[in-house]
Coordinates of C-alpha atoms in Angstrom, one line a residue:
M1 CA -8.0 5.0 1.5
N2 CA -9.7 7.0 4.2
D3 CA -10.4 3.6 6.0
L4 CA -6.7 2.8 6.0
K5 CA -5.9 6.2 7.6
T6 CA -8.6 5.5 10.2
L7 CA -7.1 2.1 10.8
T8 CA -3.6 3.6 11.2
D9 CA -4.9 6.2 13.7
A10 CA -6.7 3.4 15.7
I11 CA -3.5 1.2 15.7
R12 CA -1.4 4.2 16.8
A13 CA -3.9 4.8 19.6
G14 CA -3.4 1.2 20.7
S15 CA -6.5 -0.5 19.4
E16 CA -5.9 -4.3 19.4
V17 CA -9.1 -4.8 17.4
A18 CA -7.8 -2.5 14.6
F19 CA -4.4 -4.2 14.7
E20 CA -6.0 -7.6 14.5
A21 CA -8.2 -6.5 11.6
F22 CA -5.2 -5.2 9.7
F23 CA -3.2 -8.3 10.5
R24 CA -5.9 -10.6 9.2
A25 CA -6.4 -8.5 6.1
E26 CA -2.7 -8.2 5.2
F27 CA -0.8 -11.2 6.7
S28 CA -1.0 -13.5 3.7
N29 CA 0.1 -10.6 1.4
V30 CA 3.1 -9.8 3.5
A31 CA 4.1 -13.5 3.8
F32 CA 3.7 -13.9 0.1
F33 CA 5.9 -10.8 -0.5
V34 CA 8.6 -12.1 1.9
N35 CA 8.5 -15.5 0.2
R36 CA 9.4 -13.9 -3.1
Y37 CA 12.7 -12.9 -1.5
I38 CA 13.6 -15.9 0.5
H39 CA 11.8 -18.8 -1.2
D40 CA 10.9 -20.5 2.1
R41 CA 7.2 -20.3 2.9
C42 CA 7.5 -21.3 6.5
Q43 CA 10.3 -18.8 7.3
A44 CA 8.4 -16.2 5.2
E45 CA 5.4 -16.6 7.6
D46 CA 7.7 -16.2 10.6
I47 CA 9.2 -13.1 9.2
A48 CA 5.8 -11.7 8.3
Q49 CA 4.7 -12.2 11.9
E50 CA 7.9 -10.5 13.1
A51 CA 7.1 -7.5 10.9
F52 CA 3.6 -7.2 12.3
L53 CA 5.0 -7.5 15.9
A54 CA 7.5 -4.8 15.1
L55 CA 4.7 -2.6 13.7
W56 CA 2.7 -3.1 17.0
K57 CA 5.8 -2.5 19.2
H58 CA 6.5 0.8 17.4
R59 CA 2.9 1.9 16.8
D60 CA 3.5 5.1 18.7
N61 CA 5.8 6.2 15.9
L62 CA 3.4 5.5 13.1
D63 CA 3.1 8.4 10.6
T64 CA -0.6 8.7 9.7
E65 CA 0.3 10.2 6.4
R66 CA 2.4 7.1 5.4
N67 CA 0.6 4.1 3.9
L68 CA 0.4 1.4 6.6
R69 CA 0.7 -1.4 4.0
N70 CA 3.9 0.1 2.6
Y71 CA 5.3 0.5 6.1
V72 CA 4.7 -3.2 7.1
L73 CA 6.1 -4.4 3.7
T74 CA 9.2 -2.3 4.3
I75 CA 9.7 -3.8 7.7
A76 CA 9.2 -7.3 6.3
R77 CA 11.5 -6.7 3.3
N78 CA 14.3 -5.5 5.7
R79 CA 13.8 -8.5 7.9
A80 CA 13.9 -10.9 4.9
L81 CA 17.1 -9.4 3.7
N82 CA 18.6 -9.7 7.2
W83 CA 17.6 -13.4 7.3
L84 CA 19.2 -13.9 3.9
R85 CA 22.4 -12.3 5.2
D86 CA 22.4 -14.6 8.1
V87 CA 21.9 -17.7 6.0
I88 CA 24.7 -16.7 3.6
A89 CA 27.0 -16.0 6.6
R90 CA 26.3 -19.4 8.1
Q91 CA 27.1 -21.0 4.8
G92 CA 30.4 -19.3 4.7
G93 CA 29.6 -16.9 2.0
T94 CA 31.0 -13.4 1.9
L95 CA 29.1 -10.3 2.4
E96 CA 29.7 -9.3 -1.3
A97 CA 28.4 -12.6 -2.5
H98 CA 25.4 -12.2 -0.3
E99 CA 24.7 -8.7 -1.5
A100 CA 25.0 -9.9 -5.1
L101 CA 22.5 -12.7 -4.4
I102 CA 20.0 -10.3 -2.8
H103 CA 20.3 -7.8 -5.6
S104 CA 20.0 -10.4 -8.3
R105 CA 16.8 -11.9 -6.7
I106 CA 15.3 -8.5 -6.4
L107 CA 16.2 -7.4 -9.9
Q108 CA 15.0 -10.7 -11.4
D109 CA 11.6 -10.4 -9.7
P110 CA 9.4 -8.0 -11.6
E111 CA 6.5 -8.7 -9.3
V112 CA 8.3 -7.0 -6.4
D113 CA 8.8 -3.9 -8.5
Q114 CA 5.2 -4.0 -9.8
R115 CA 3.8 -4.4 -6.3
I116 CA 5.9 -1.5 -4.9
D117 CA 4.9 0.6 -7.9
A118 CA 1.2 -0.3 -7.4
L119 CA 1.4 0.7 -3.7
E120 CA 3.1 4.0 -4.5
T121 CA 0.6 4.7 -7.2
E122 CA -2.3 3.9 -4.7
Q123 CA -0.8 6.4 -2.2
M124 CA -0.4 9.1 -4.9
L125 CA -3.9 8.6 -6.1
A126 CA -5.2 8.8 -2.6
R127 CA -3.4 12.1 -2.0
V128 CA -4.8 13.5 -5.3
F129 CA -8.3 12.3 -4.4
N130 CA -8.1 13.9 -0.9
S131 CA -6.9 17.2 -2.4
L132 CA -10.0 17.5 -4.6
P133 CA -12.8 19.8 -3.5
E134 CA -15.4 17.9 -1.4
K135 CA -18.2 18.1 -4.0
V136 CA -15.9 16.7 -6.7
R137 CA -14.7 13.9 -4.4
E138 CA -18.3 13.0 -3.5
M139 CA -19.5 12.9 -7.1
F140 CA -16.5 11.0 -8.3
R141 CA -16.9 8.5 -5.4
L142 CA -20.7 8.0 -6.1
N143 CA -19.9 7.4 -9.8
R144 CA -16.9 5.1 -9.5
E145 CA -17.4 3.3 -6.2
E146 CA -21.2 3.3 -6.0
G147 CA -21.8 2.9 -9.7
M148 CA -24.4 5.7 -9.8
T149 CA -25.1 7.4 -13.2
Y150 CA -24.7 11.1 -13.8
T151 CA -28.5 11.4 -13.7
E152 CA -28.8 9.7 -10.3
I153 CA -26.0 11.8 -8.9
A154 CA -27.5 15.0 -10.3
A155 CA -30.9 14.1 -8.7
K156 CA -29.3 13.4 -5.4
H157 CA -27.4 16.7 -5.3
G158 CA -30.0 18.8 -7.0
V159 CA -27.8 19.9 -9.9
S160 CA -27.8 19.3 -13.6
T161 CA -26.1 16.3 -15.2
K162 CA -23.6 18.8 -16.9
V163 CA -22.5 19.9 -13.4
V164 CA -21.9 16.2 -12.5
E165 CA -20.0 15.6 -15.7
Y166 CA -17.9 18.7 -15.2
N167 CA -16.9 17.6 -11.7
I168 CA -16.1 14.0 -12.8
V169 CA -13.9 15.4 -15.6
L170 CA -12.1 17.7 -13.1
A171 CA -11.3 14.6 -11.0
L172 CA -10.1 12.6 -13.9
K173 CA -7.9 15.4 -15.1
A174 CA -6.3 15.7 -11.7
F175 CA -5.6 11.9 -11.7
R176 CA -4.2 12.0 -15.2
K177 CA -2.0 15.0 -14.4
A178 CA -0.6 13.2 -11.3
L179 CA 0.1 9.9 -13.1
P180 CA 3.5 9.5 -14.7
D181 CA 3.8 9.4 -18.4
P182 CA 3.7 5.8 -19.5
D183 CA 5.9 6.5 -22.5
F184 CA 8.6 7.9 -20.4

């Protein structure tokens, strides 16, 4: 998550290299996302390109606290909806019929909701992770991302395995507390 913030900062500063890296990493996801709305792969790719172009044009306004992926997906979704409006208008449909079509497509596509939920959850977990004390974050990262055992982490930090276990439990409790109740 910290890498995404660094990437956002670099893009905001005008780094074409950072923008190209983000574009290459996310373009196919954005095009797929748009295609779920409009069901036209070629047009979805055009809209995805337009979304990235809009991101680049407005890079000075990027909020470094906002998830860059969510931002470009929002731009793409809005452009896809505008494209659908234009198609319906050209076909002689009414705005009301168009709105009903858009809402029915969105409501019938659980993948869109799941993807948005996943992105929002990712953002929330990143905020929780960043709010943890540095030592807790480091021990949790070593265990979960690097795959180190409690014993290895304890040796690296010169503490007991109980201290490592305590810090990992603190992190897990913070994540559980922040996650919504699945039964709700």
